[in-house]
């Protein structure tokens, strides 16, 4: 055999192994397959929250309209070794979680149905719809869904990660209200997961991410709702404001017993827009707020108050101002116990740590640094347990706070350096918590990481209870024994062999 013949043979074998999913799917089906030169491809590829995800170029973008079409795609992918990704709203900023370079992208954009039974409030929702679109379609029906707080977020990734909502203290995670999943498994079959059909898979999907299959329909229980009260409070940052608002969020998490009330307390700074402020998100599930509910915050003296009675659709639709366009976005998270009053100083120490690290980034082009303190009262764990078992398996032992730590910036070349900074930020918070626990000033309790805010370097499954991480791995071994999703697409994965 000549060298040229040998090279040609090797090239043929490699090409066969890698495959060409795009061409094959287009040749055997009517599925919409768009090439890199098409307008649809360019529009969909640009629609990510982080510019680094948009910079990754799939070989094509496929737009299936049903579970059957997703099954066709999976069956073709099984015959080759191409990497691929599945995209709902493109909210996750971690490269390769819902984006791909040199392989096909499956966009769920055309699976955007919201089919509501007005008598029961049960809705069948597609993974390609965004939260503000669901809210708009439910507007006027008297029913609402338990979703996230930013309207542009896709429903698929939100629910698979658990989903924290303004209404979580009443109804649990967004995933807690899922009654049934329609899912395409690694072998291409279409399955149902519910409390009575594949119950282990049903539980694993509630906080387990994208490692079990492609969910093509979420059957959700929605809830009665009329007008709500909500908006933003804005404060000019001073050291005194820091102390007052940190105490206020600690006190609210500790003392608030009204599960209709919710807040997000966010500090934000940017040399670009000369911002150094606090922005609070206020929500009450009803038009009349009991006196004193948010008094700890309003007494601090906001410079702007946009709170008013409005529809939930208007509130969530008006939240998309938080999206920073054309920027790299890094999001990370950790969870802390709510300190007692005498040990509330940990809040000040944690915030000082964030200001120190975020201050080191302020010369980065386009930088916006933020930290959000989000109450995680035991009522959320209780409501989730009442509805359905999930992978998060949060304890009701004490109140906690979920922290979301974000950096957004313009230069994609800064991706690795800023990854180091965000890792140092959340690791520093965890170190402070551990030190206070060692001194007996904070209780030891299970502190899960919240998947929807997880950074790619964080060990999400390592922060679950060991039995839950093992449960997830065991379920994946049953529904995906060859590791098709584990190895071929990105996302959080349990470490093999973890005891």
Tab-separated table of C-alpha atoms in Angstrom:
chain	number	residue	atom	x	y	z
A	1	UNK	CA	0.000	0.000	0.000
A	2	UNK	CA	1.392	3.386	-0.944
A	3	UNK	CA	1.653	6.192	1.592
A	4	UNK	CA	-1.043	8.174	-0.218
A	5	UNK	CA	-3.383	5.175	-0.194
A	6	UNK	CA	-2.706	4.622	3.504
A	7	UNK	CA	-3.383	8.273	4.348
A	8	UNK	CA	-6.590	8.196	2.317
A	9	UNK	CA	-7.732	5.048	4.118
A	10	UNK	CA	-7.006	6.542	7.554
A	11	UNK	CA	-8.789	9.741	6.598
A	12	UNK	CA	-11.819	7.732	5.488
A	13	UNK	CA	-11.905	5.789	8.760
A	14	UNK	CA	-11.538	8.913	10.889
A	15	UNK	CA	-14.209	10.686	8.905
A	16	UNK	CA	-16.521	7.719	9.357
A	17	UNK	CA	-15.938	7.752	13.104
A	18	UNK	CA	-16.455	11.466	13.421
A	19	UNK	CA	-19.429	11.458	11.109
A	20	UNK	CA	-21.389	14.343	9.690
A	21	UNK	CA	-24.576	14.563	11.708
A	22	UNK	CA	-25.678	17.738	9.952
A	23	UNK	CA	-25.655	16.241	6.458
A	24	UNK	CA	-27.150	12.933	7.529
A	25	UNK	CA	-30.031	14.478	9.477
A	26	UNK	CA	-30.787	16.778	6.541
A	27	UNK	CA	-30.770	13.845	4.107
A	28	UNK	CA	-33.053	11.482	6.069
A	29	UNK	CA	-35.585	13.894	7.586
A	30	UNK	CA	-37.426	17.175	7.234
A	31	UNK	CA	-35.758	18.604	10.346
A	32	UNK	CA	-34.665	22.217	9.893
A	33	UNK	CA	-30.857	22.123	9.615
A	34	UNK	CA	-29.138	25.477	9.188
A	35	UNK	CA	-25.575	25.985	7.943
A	36	UNK	CA	-23.122	28.643	9.201
A	37	UNK	CA	-23.947	30.925	6.280
A	38	UNK	CA	-27.678	31.138	7.025
A	39	UNK	CA	-29.424	33.999	8.804
A	40	UNK	CA	-31.160	31.576	11.200
A	41	UNK	CA	-27.812	30.078	12.209
A	42	UNK	CA	-26.228	33.491	12.796
A	43	UNK	CA	-29.185	34.765	14.806
A	44	UNK	CA	-29.392	31.694	17.019
A	45	UNK	CA	-25.635	31.495	17.536
A	46	UNK	CA	-25.493	35.124	18.627
A	47	UNK	CA	-28.228	34.558	21.208
A	48	UNK	CA	-26.173	33.594	24.254
A	49	UNK	CA	-25.740	35.477	27.514
A	50	UNK	CA	-21.951	35.141	27.268
A	51	UNK	CA	-19.987	36.190	24.201
A	52	UNK	CA	-17.546	33.282	24.660
A	53	UNK	CA	-20.403	30.835	24.061
A	54	UNK	CA	-21.420	32.770	20.944
A	55	UNK	CA	-17.815	32.609	19.731
A	56	UNK	CA	-17.922	28.806	19.620
A	57	UNK	CA	-19.043	27.718	16.154
A	58	UNK	CA	-21.149	24.587	15.690
A	59	UNK	CA	-21.006	22.793	12.347
A	60	UNK	CA	-24.737	23.407	11.992
A	61	UNK	CA	-27.752	24.257	14.104
A	62	UNK	CA	-30.709	21.887	14.072
A	63	UNK	CA	-34.185	23.046	15.063
A	64	UNK	CA	-36.324	19.997	15.927
A	65	UNK	CA	-40.031	20.560	16.575
A	66	UNK	CA	-40.893	17.392	18.505
A	67	UNK	CA	-39.589	14.519	20.588
A	68	UNK	CA	-39.638	12.348	17.484
A	69	UNK	CA	-37.331	14.733	15.645
A	70	UNK	CA	-34.983	14.908	18.639
A	71	UNK	CA	-34.955	11.103	18.636
A	72	UNK	CA	-33.934	11.115	14.981
A	73	UNK	CA	-31.003	13.410	15.769
A	74	UNK	CA	-29.878	11.316	18.738
A	75	UNK	CA	-29.988	8.146	16.657
A	76	UNK	CA	-27.729	9.754	14.056
A	77	UNK	CA	-25.340	11.036	16.732
A	78	UNK	CA	-25.092	7.521	18.157
A	79	UNK	CA	-23.484	6.364	14.924
A	80	UNK	CA	-20.524	8.762	15.229
A	81	UNK	CA	-18.297	10.446	17.809
A	82	UNK	CA	-19.142	14.130	17.256
A	83	UNK	CA	-19.410	16.419	20.234
A	84	UNK	CA	-22.742	18.263	20.403
A	85	UNK	CA	-24.732	20.625	22.587
A	86	UNK	CA	-28.374	21.258	23.449
A	87	UNK	CA	-29.589	24.820	23.878
A	88	UNK	CA	-32.695	26.184	25.549
A	89	UNK	CA	-32.278	29.918	26.228
A	90	UNK	CA	-28.483	30.126	26.180
A	91	UNK	CA	-28.503	31.537	29.707
A	92	UNK	CA	-25.736	29.284	31.030
A	93	UNK	CA	-22.457	31.151	30.421
A	94	UNK	CA	-20.155	28.143	30.859
A	95	UNK	CA	-18.506	27.261	27.553
A	96	UNK	CA	-19.688	23.922	26.107
A	97	UNK	CA	-22.601	23.501	28.541
A	98	UNK	CA	-25.093	24.655	25.894
A	99	UNK	CA	-22.612	25.597	23.175
A	100	UNK	CA	-20.213	23.618	20.992
A	101	UNK	CA	-17.254	24.066	18.685
A	102	UNK	CA	-16.985	21.820	15.622
A	103	UNK	CA	-20.091	19.745	16.265
A	104	UNK	CA	-23.864	20.138	15.845
A	105	UNK	CA	-26.000	22.320	18.093
A	106	UNK	CA	-29.551	21.196	18.870
A	107	UNK	CA	-31.677	24.275	19.463
A	108	UNK	CA	-35.031	23.703	21.179
A	109	UNK	CA	-36.284	27.088	19.973
A	110	UNK	CA	-39.165	25.603	17.955
A	111	UNK	CA	-40.406	23.515	20.880
A	112	UNK	CA	-41.967	26.545	22.522
A	113	UNK	CA	-45.510	25.440	23.318
A	114	UNK	CA	-47.518	26.471	26.378
A	115	UNK	CA	-50.674	24.333	26.515
A	116	UNK	CA	-52.740	25.192	29.606
A	117	UNK	CA	-55.736	23.317	30.983
A	118	UNK	CA	-57.670	26.265	32.452
A	119	UNK	CA	-59.640	24.016	34.801
A	120	UNK	CA	-56.675	22.313	36.506
A	121	UNK	CA	-53.825	24.738	35.858
A	122	UNK	CA	-51.721	21.932	34.403
A	123	UNK	CA	-49.565	23.201	31.546
A	124	UNK	CA	-47.413	21.406	28.979
A	125	UNK	CA	-44.404	23.596	28.251
A	126	UNK	CA	-41.638	23.172	25.684
A	127	UNK	CA	-37.946	23.577	26.577
A	128	UNK	CA	-37.367	26.290	23.976
A	129	UNK	CA	-39.600	28.944	25.490
A	130	UNK	CA	-38.354	31.724	27.736
A	131	UNK	CA	-39.832	32.738	31.070
A	132	UNK	CA	-41.166	36.108	29.927
A	133	UNK	CA	-42.906	34.356	27.010
A	134	UNK	CA	-44.595	31.861	29.344
A	135	UNK	CA	-45.714	34.691	31.619
A	136	UNK	CA	-47.130	36.608	28.652
A	137	UNK	CA	-49.070	33.575	27.432
A	138	UNK	CA	-50.482	32.862	30.905
A	139	UNK	CA	-51.379	36.513	31.447
A	140	UNK	CA	-55.135	36.829	31.957
A	141	UNK	CA	-55.716	33.131	32.690
A	142	UNK	CA	-55.485	33.517	36.462
A	143	UNK	CA	-52.638	30.981	36.592
A	144	UNK	CA	-48.908	31.504	37.044
A	145	UNK	CA	-45.838	29.269	36.907
A	146	UNK	CA	-42.950	28.910	39.323
A	147	UNK	CA	-40.067	30.238	37.247
A	148	UNK	CA	-36.912	32.282	37.604
A	149	UNK	CA	-36.601	36.017	38.048
A	150	UNK	CA	-35.076	37.118	34.718
A	151	UNK	CA	-37.500	36.904	31.804
A	152	UNK	CA	-34.968	36.045	29.099
A	153	UNK	CA	-33.987	32.790	30.826
A	154	UNK	CA	-34.885	29.562	28.994
A	155	UNK	CA	-37.173	27.147	30.785
A	156	UNK	CA	-35.087	24.059	29.949
A	157	UNK	CA	-31.894	24.860	31.802
A	158	UNK	CA	-33.725	26.599	34.640
A	159	UNK	CA	-35.851	23.590	35.590
A	160	UNK	CA	-33.129	20.979	35.110
A	161	UNK	CA	-30.932	22.937	37.536
A	162	UNK	CA	-33.707	23.180	40.132
A	163	UNK	CA	-34.830	26.754	39.552
A	164	UNK	CA	-35.037	29.393	42.295
A	165	UNK	CA	-38.169	31.545	42.141
A	166	UNK	CA	-39.774	34.481	43.885
A	167	UNK	CA	-42.437	31.920	44.788
A	168	UNK	CA	-40.103	29.190	46.047
A	169	UNK	CA	-41.024	29.654	49.719
A	170	UNK	CA	-44.612	28.821	48.720
A	171	UNK	CA	-44.039	26.120	46.113
A	172	UNK	CA	-40.405	24.964	46.256
A	173	UNK	CA	-38.013	24.931	43.316
A	174	UNK	CA	-39.286	25.411	39.782
A	175	UNK	CA	-38.602	21.679	39.362
A	176	UNK	CA	-40.835	20.906	42.352
A	177	UNK	CA	-43.893	21.737	40.240
A	178	UNK	CA	-42.979	19.389	37.374
A	179	UNK	CA	-45.533	16.582	37.206
A	180	UNK	CA	-44.017	14.770	34.242
A	181	UNK	CA	-41.078	14.935	31.842
A	182	UNK	CA	-41.109	13.748	28.251
A	183	UNK	CA	-37.488	12.857	27.541
A	184	UNK	CA	-35.407	11.393	24.732
A	185	UNK	CA	-32.866	8.974	26.183
A	186	UNK	CA	-29.374	8.099	24.966
A	187	UNK	CA	-30.655	5.088	23.009
A	188	UNK	CA	-33.051	7.350	21.085
A	189	UNK	CA	-36.231	6.145	22.782
A	190	UNK	CA	-38.866	8.582	24.011
A	191	UNK	CA	-39.713	8.014	27.671
A	192	UNK	CA	-41.904	9.483	30.390
A	193	UNK	CA	-40.626	10.279	33.863
A	194	UNK	CA	-43.113	10.954	36.656
A	195	UNK	CA	-43.893	9.868	40.198
A	196	UNK	CA	-45.335	6.625	38.793
A	197	UNK	CA	-43.276	6.091	35.617
A	198	UNK	CA	-39.496	5.901	35.982
A	199	UNK	CA	-39.619	7.563	39.436
A	200	UNK	CA	-35.835	7.435	39.944
A	201	UNK	CA	-35.279	9.320	36.702
A	202	UNK	CA	-38.064	11.706	37.732
A	203	UNK	CA	-36.190	12.586	40.918
A	204	UNK	CA	-32.780	12.765	39.248
A	205	UNK	CA	-34.048	15.280	36.677
A	206	UNK	CA	-34.968	17.663	39.503
A	207	UNK	CA	-31.583	19.268	39.978
A	208	UNK	CA	-29.507	16.805	37.951
A	209	UNK	CA	-28.948	18.901	34.841
A	210	UNK	CA	-28.554	17.604	31.291
A	211	UNK	CA	-26.807	14.259	31.883
A	212	UNK	CA	-29.854	12.003	31.538
A	213	UNK	CA	-31.336	12.917	28.161
A	214	UNK	CA	-33.087	15.674	26.234
A	215	UNK	CA	-36.307	16.834	27.870
A	216	UNK	CA	-38.806	17.779	25.169
A	217	UNK	CA	-41.877	18.611	27.297
A	218	UNK	CA	-42.339	19.708	30.899
A	219	UNK	CA	-45.780	19.095	32.387
A	220	UNK	CA	-46.100	21.701	35.136
A	221	UNK	CA	-48.578	22.491	37.872
A	222	UNK	CA	-49.305	26.215	37.758
A	223	UNK	CA	-50.924	28.200	40.578
A	224	UNK	CA	-53.600	30.815	41.005
A	225	UNK	CA	-52.357	34.390	40.955
A	226	UNK	CA	-53.733	37.880	40.410
A	227	UNK	CA	-51.778	41.113	40.459
A	228	UNK	CA	-48.542	41.209	42.440
A	229	UNK	CA	-46.369	43.900	44.001
A	230	UNK	CA	-42.791	44.260	42.884
A	231	UNK	CA	-39.944	46.289	41.483
A	232	UNK	CA	-36.535	47.587	42.489
A	233	UNK	CA	-35.022	49.638	45.275
A	234	UNK	CA	-31.734	51.376	44.411
A	235	UNK	CA	-29.265	52.638	47.023
A	236	UNK	CA	-26.091	54.661	46.672
A	237	UNK	CA	-23.286	52.612	48.171
A	238	UNK	CA	-21.556	53.792	51.333
A	239	UNK	CA	-19.927	51.719	54.096
A	240	UNK	CA	-22.947	52.517	56.273
A	241	UNK	CA	-25.338	51.324	53.559
A	242	UNK	CA	-23.345	48.105	53.229
A	243	UNK	CA	-23.721	47.365	56.934
A	244	UNK	CA	-27.425	48.228	57.064
A	245	UNK	CA	-28.416	46.192	54.001
A	246	UNK	CA	-26.328	43.170	54.999
A	247	UNK	CA	-28.052	43.207	58.385
A	248	UNK	CA	-31.426	43.696	56.711
A	249	UNK	CA	-31.049	40.635	54.464
A	250	UNK	CA	-29.846	38.562	57.426
A	251	UNK	CA	-32.824	39.679	59.513
A	252	UNK	CA	-35.331	39.156	56.684
A	253	UNK	CA	-34.104	35.605	56.078
A	254	UNK	CA	-34.229	34.867	59.801
A	255	UNK	CA	-37.492	36.518	60.797
A	256	UNK	CA	-39.777	36.736	57.770
A	257	UNK	CA	-42.663	34.274	58.084
A	258	UNK	CA	-44.683	35.487	55.083
A	259	UNK	CA	-43.910	33.055	52.276
A	260	UNK	CA	-45.432	35.418	49.712
A	261	UNK	CA	-42.580	37.889	50.238
A	262	UNK	CA	-39.221	37.538	48.474
A	263	UNK	CA	-36.124	39.658	47.891
A	264	UNK	CA	-32.774	39.631	46.105
A	265	UNK	CA	-30.198	41.979	47.614
A	266	UNK	CA	-27.522	42.818	45.044
A	267	UNK	CA	-24.368	44.922	45.232
A	268	UNK	CA	-22.959	46.063	41.892
A	269	UNK	CA	-19.892	48.031	40.881
A	270	UNK	CA	-18.415	49.141	37.572
A	271	UNK	CA	-15.765	51.664	36.621
A	272	UNK	CA	-17.277	51.785	33.128
A	273	UNK	CA	-20.629	53.203	34.164
A	274	UNK	CA	-19.379	54.672	37.451
A	275	UNK	CA	-21.737	52.408	39.382
A	276	UNK	CA	-21.184	51.472	43.006
A	277	UNK	CA	-24.607	50.745	44.337
A	278	UNK	CA	-27.103	48.301	45.775
A	279	UNK	CA	-30.058	47.152	43.673
A	280	UNK	CA	-32.778	45.214	45.451
A	281	UNK	CA	-35.453	43.107	43.770
A	282	UNK	CA	-38.702	43.163	45.752
A	283	UNK	CA	-41.629	40.764	45.261
A	284	UNK	CA	-44.904	40.122	47.040
A	285	UNK	CA	-47.407	37.600	45.703
A	286	UNK	CA	-50.455	39.818	45.973
A	287	UNK	CA	-51.433	43.460	45.493
A	288	UNK	CA	-51.511	44.389	49.203
A	289	UNK	CA	-48.282	44.101	51.164
A	290	UNK	CA	-48.683	43.716	54.934
A	291	UNK	CA	-47.221	46.683	56.795
A	292	UNK	CA	-43.575	46.299	57.711
A	293	UNK	CA	-42.790	43.432	55.316
A	294	UNK	CA	-39.928	45.268	53.605
A	295	UNK	CA	-39.406	47.955	56.260
A	296	UNK	CA	-35.831	46.878	57.030
A	297	UNK	CA	-34.904	47.805	53.468
A	298	UNK	CA	-37.009	50.898	52.861
A	299	UNK	CA	-35.782	52.399	56.151
A	300	UNK	CA	-32.235	52.420	54.742
A	301	UNK	CA	-33.363	55.125	52.319
A	302	UNK	CA	-33.398	54.121	48.656
A	303	UNK	CA	-32.612	56.777	46.074
A	304	UNK	CA	-35.041	55.104	43.656
A	305	UNK	CA	-38.114	52.961	44.286
A	306	UNK	CA	-39.890	51.436	41.267
A	307	UNK	CA	-42.082	49.028	43.259
A	308	UNK	CA	-45.752	49.016	42.336
A	309	UNK	CA	-48.765	46.763	41.846
A	310	UNK	CA	-48.504	45.066	38.454
A	311	UNK	CA	-48.955	41.762	36.696
A	312	UNK	CA	-46.347	39.052	37.105
A	313	UNK	CA	-45.922	39.166	33.331
A	314	UNK	CA	-45.038	42.865	33.463
A	315	UNK	CA	-42.605	42.301	36.330
A	316	UNK	CA	-40.680	39.447	34.766
A	317	UNK	CA	-40.833	41.001	31.294
A	318	UNK	CA	-39.287	44.165	32.685
A	319	UNK	CA	-36.366	42.351	34.311
A	320	UNK	CA	-34.209	41.856	31.227
A	321	UNK	CA	-32.330	45.110	31.809
A	322	UNK	CA	-29.892	43.081	33.929
A	323	UNK	CA	-28.461	41.341	30.837
A	324	UNK	CA	-25.106	42.825	29.829
A	325	UNK	CA	-24.895	42.620	26.035
A	326	UNK	CA	-21.742	41.659	24.104
A	327	UNK	CA	-19.835	40.644	27.217
A	328	UNK	CA	-18.176	37.581	28.632
A	329	UNK	CA	-20.204	36.478	31.653
A	330	UNK	CA	-18.922	34.424	34.578
A	331	UNK	CA	-21.450	33.249	37.167
A	332	UNK	CA	-20.658	31.313	40.327
A	333	UNK	CA	-22.361	30.467	43.578
A	334	UNK	CA	-22.067	29.260	47.126
A	335	UNK	CA	-24.391	28.843	50.077
A	336	UNK	CA	-23.866	30.139	53.608
A	337	UNK	CA	-25.740	29.566	56.883
A	338	UNK	CA	-27.668	32.522	58.252
A	339	UNK	CA	-25.618	33.722	61.245
A	340	UNK	CA	-27.119	34.522	64.615
A	341	UNK	CA	-27.457	38.189	65.567
A	342	UNK	CA	-24.359	38.072	67.761
A	343	UNK	CA	-22.325	36.589	64.886
A	344	UNK	CA	-23.756	38.740	62.084
A	345	UNK	CA	-20.282	40.132	61.482
A	346	UNK	CA	-19.606	37.277	59.088
A	347	UNK	CA	-21.825	39.066	56.573
A	348	UNK	CA	-19.560	42.117	56.742
A	349	UNK	CA	-16.428	39.959	56.413
A	350	UNK	CA	-17.798	38.123	53.379
A	351	UNK	CA	-18.831	41.363	51.713
A	352	UNK	CA	-15.443	42.955	52.412
A	353	UNK	CA	-13.823	39.926	50.763
A	354	UNK	CA	-16.034	40.416	47.695
A	355	UNK	CA	-15.203	44.123	47.528
A	356	UNK	CA	-11.499	43.344	47.748
A	357	UNK	CA	-11.568	40.792	44.897
A	358	UNK	CA	-14.012	42.743	42.736
A	359	UNK	CA	-11.901	45.844	43.270
A	360	UNK	CA	-8.931	44.075	41.696
A	361	UNK	CA	-10.919	43.713	38.455
A	362	UNK	CA	-11.989	47.307	37.975
A	363	UNK	CA	-9.444	48.080	35.238
A	364	UNK	CA	-10.832	45.226	33.110
A	365	UNK	CA	-12.529	46.607	29.997
A	366	UNK	CA	-16.307	46.674	30.405
A	367	UNK	CA	-16.223	45.194	33.903
A	368	UNK	CA	-19.413	44.837	35.910
A	369	UNK	CA	-19.008	42.950	39.196
A	370	UNK	CA	-21.978	41.929	41.317
A	371	UNK	CA	-22.882	39.794	44.286
A	372	UNK	CA	-26.439	38.811	45.172
A	373	UNK	CA	-27.593	37.656	48.598
A	374	UNK	CA	-30.720	35.536	48.153
A	375	UNK	CA	-32.643	34.192	51.144
A	376	UNK	CA	-32.892	30.393	51.241
A	377	UNK	CA	-35.281	29.968	54.173
A	378	UNK	CA	-36.185	26.525	55.424
A	379	UNK	CA	-39.641	27.168	53.943
A	380	UNK	CA	-38.177	26.501	50.469
A	381	UNK	CA	-36.845	23.108	51.531
A	382	UNK	CA	-40.158	22.313	53.213
A	383	UNK	CA	-42.231	23.300	50.174
A	384	UNK	CA	-39.983	21.298	47.838
A	385	UNK	CA	-40.230	18.174	50.009
A	386	UNK	CA	-44.013	18.476	50.194
A	387	UNK	CA	-44.331	18.396	46.418
A	388	UNK	CA	-41.775	15.935	45.150
A	389	UNK	CA	-38.396	14.426	46.056
A	390	UNK	CA	-35.489	16.047	44.233
A	391	UNK	CA	-31.741	15.652	43.909
A	392	UNK	CA	-30.969	18.818	45.895
A	393	UNK	CA	-32.622	17.264	48.966
A	394	UNK	CA	-32.316	20.498	50.953
A	395	UNK	CA	-32.645	20.189	54.721
A	396	UNK	CA	-35.179	22.120	56.787
A	397	UNK	CA	-32.764	22.400	59.724
A	398	UNK	CA	-31.972	26.079	59.347
A	399	UNK	CA	-32.208	29.130	57.114
A	400	UNK	CA	-29.444	29.791	54.590
A	401	UNK	CA	-28.475	32.366	51.973
A	402	UNK	CA	-27.627	31.531	48.353
A	403	UNK	CA	-24.926	33.816	46.994
A	404	UNK	CA	-24.574	34.542	43.276
A	405	UNK	CA	-21.200	36.046	42.333
A	406	UNK	CA	-20.890	37.503	38.819
A	407	UNK	CA	-18.247	39.176	36.681
A	408	UNK	CA	-18.954	40.397	33.166
A	409	UNK	CA	-16.317	41.972	30.932
A	410	UNK	CA	-15.559	42.555	27.257
A	411	UNK	CA	-12.203	40.943	26.297
A	412	UNK	CA	-12.577	37.258	25.568
A	413	UNK	CA	-8.823	36.958	26.035
A	414	UNK	CA	-9.397	37.612	29.756
A	415	UNK	CA	-11.520	34.466	30.134
A	416	UNK	CA	-8.903	32.378	31.994
A	417	UNK	CA	-7.600	35.177	34.201
A	418	UNK	CA	-11.110	36.191	35.240
A	419	UNK	CA	-11.937	32.533	35.885
A	420	UNK	CA	-9.121	32.549	38.429
A	421	UNK	CA	-10.596	35.665	40.038
A	422	UNK	CA	-14.109	34.303	40.336
A	423	UNK	CA	-12.732	31.026	41.724
A	424	UNK	CA	-10.767	32.982	44.338
A	425	UNK	CA	-13.947	34.897	45.205
A	426	UNK	CA	-16.219	31.933	45.940
A	427	UNK	CA	-13.408	29.893	47.506
A	428	UNK	CA	-12.710	32.821	49.796
A	429	UNK	CA	-16.330	32.908	50.938
A	430	UNK	CA	-16.226	29.175	51.650
A	431	UNK	CA	-12.984	29.630	53.596
A	432	UNK	CA	-14.504	32.388	55.751
A	433	UNK	CA	-17.539	30.210	56.498
A	434	UNK	CA	-15.295	27.268	57.439
A	435	UNK	CA	-13.206	29.455	59.761
A	436	UNK	CA	-16.291	30.733	61.571
A	437	UNK	CA	-17.581	27.163	61.855
A	438	UNK	CA	-14.251	26.042	63.332
A	439	UNK	CA	-14.624	28.788	65.943
A	440	UNK	CA	-18.122	27.563	66.789
A	441	UNK	CA	-19.711	30.791	65.561
A	442	UNK	CA	-21.604	29.185	62.669
A	443	UNK	CA	-23.433	25.842	62.660
A	444	UNK	CA	-22.314	22.977	60.475
A	445	UNK	CA	-25.044	22.082	58.036
A	446	UNK	CA	-25.438	20.819	54.499
A	447	UNK	CA	-24.664	23.710	52.125
A	448	UNK	CA	-25.489	22.658	48.544
A	449	UNK	CA	-24.319	24.664	45.558
A	450	UNK	CA	-27.101	25.919	43.294
A	451	UNK	CA	-26.634	24.451	39.808
A	452	UNK	CA	-28.218	27.324	37.887
A	453	UNK	CA	-25.498	29.660	39.156
A	454	UNK	CA	-22.670	27.110	39.094
A	455	UNK	CA	-19.284	27.952	37.564
A	456	UNK	CA	-17.684	25.268	35.436
A	457	UNK	CA	-14.820	24.827	37.905
A	458	UNK	CA	-17.205	24.182	40.791
A	459	UNK	CA	-18.004	20.646	41.911
A	460	UNK	CA	-21.806	20.745	41.907
A	461	UNK	CA	-22.275	17.048	42.583
A	462	UNK	CA	-19.598	17.141	45.267
A	463	UNK	CA	-21.751	19.677	47.140
A	464	UNK	CA	-24.776	17.371	47.098
A	465	UNK	CA	-25.222	14.860	49.871
A	466	UNK	CA	-23.021	11.837	49.022
A	467	UNK	CA	-26.026	9.548	48.719
A	468	UNK	CA	-27.660	11.951	46.256
A	469	UNK	CA	-24.519	12.214	44.109
A	470	UNK	CA	-24.332	8.410	44.021
A	471	UNK	CA	-28.046	8.207	43.229
A	472	UNK	CA	-27.567	10.537	40.235
A	473	UNK	CA	-24.633	8.489	38.954
A	474	UNK	CA	-26.601	5.254	39.384
A	475	UNK	CA	-29.600	6.618	37.462
A	476	UNK	CA	-27.307	7.857	34.677
A	477	UNK	CA	-25.721	4.398	34.465
A	478	UNK	CA	-29.175	2.895	33.885
A	479	UNK	CA	-30.539	5.374	31.329
A	480	UNK	CA	-27.196	6.131	29.645
A	481	UNK	CA	-24.948	3.094	30.206
A	482	UNK	CA	-22.442	4.067	27.495
A	483	UNK	CA	-21.961	7.619	28.795
A	484	UNK	CA	-23.341	9.171	25.614
A	485	UNK	CA	-24.436	12.432	27.256
A	486	UNK	CA	-21.724	12.313	29.908
A	487	UNK	CA	-18.890	12.216	27.367
A	488	UNK	CA	-20.285	13.924	24.287
A	489	UNK	CA	-21.788	17.133	25.656
A	490	UNK	CA	-20.886	19.566	28.430
A	491	UNK	CA	-22.375	20.100	31.868
A	492	UNK	CA	-21.853	19.215	35.502
A	493	UNK	CA	-21.061	15.538	36.083
A	494	UNK	CA	-20.538	13.431	39.218
A	495	UNK	CA	-16.989	12.212	39.601
A	496	UNK	CA	-16.652	8.525	38.833
A	497	UNK	CA	-15.585	6.476	41.831
A	498	UNK	CA	-16.528	9.100	44.444
A	499	UNK	CA	-17.376	7.343	47.704
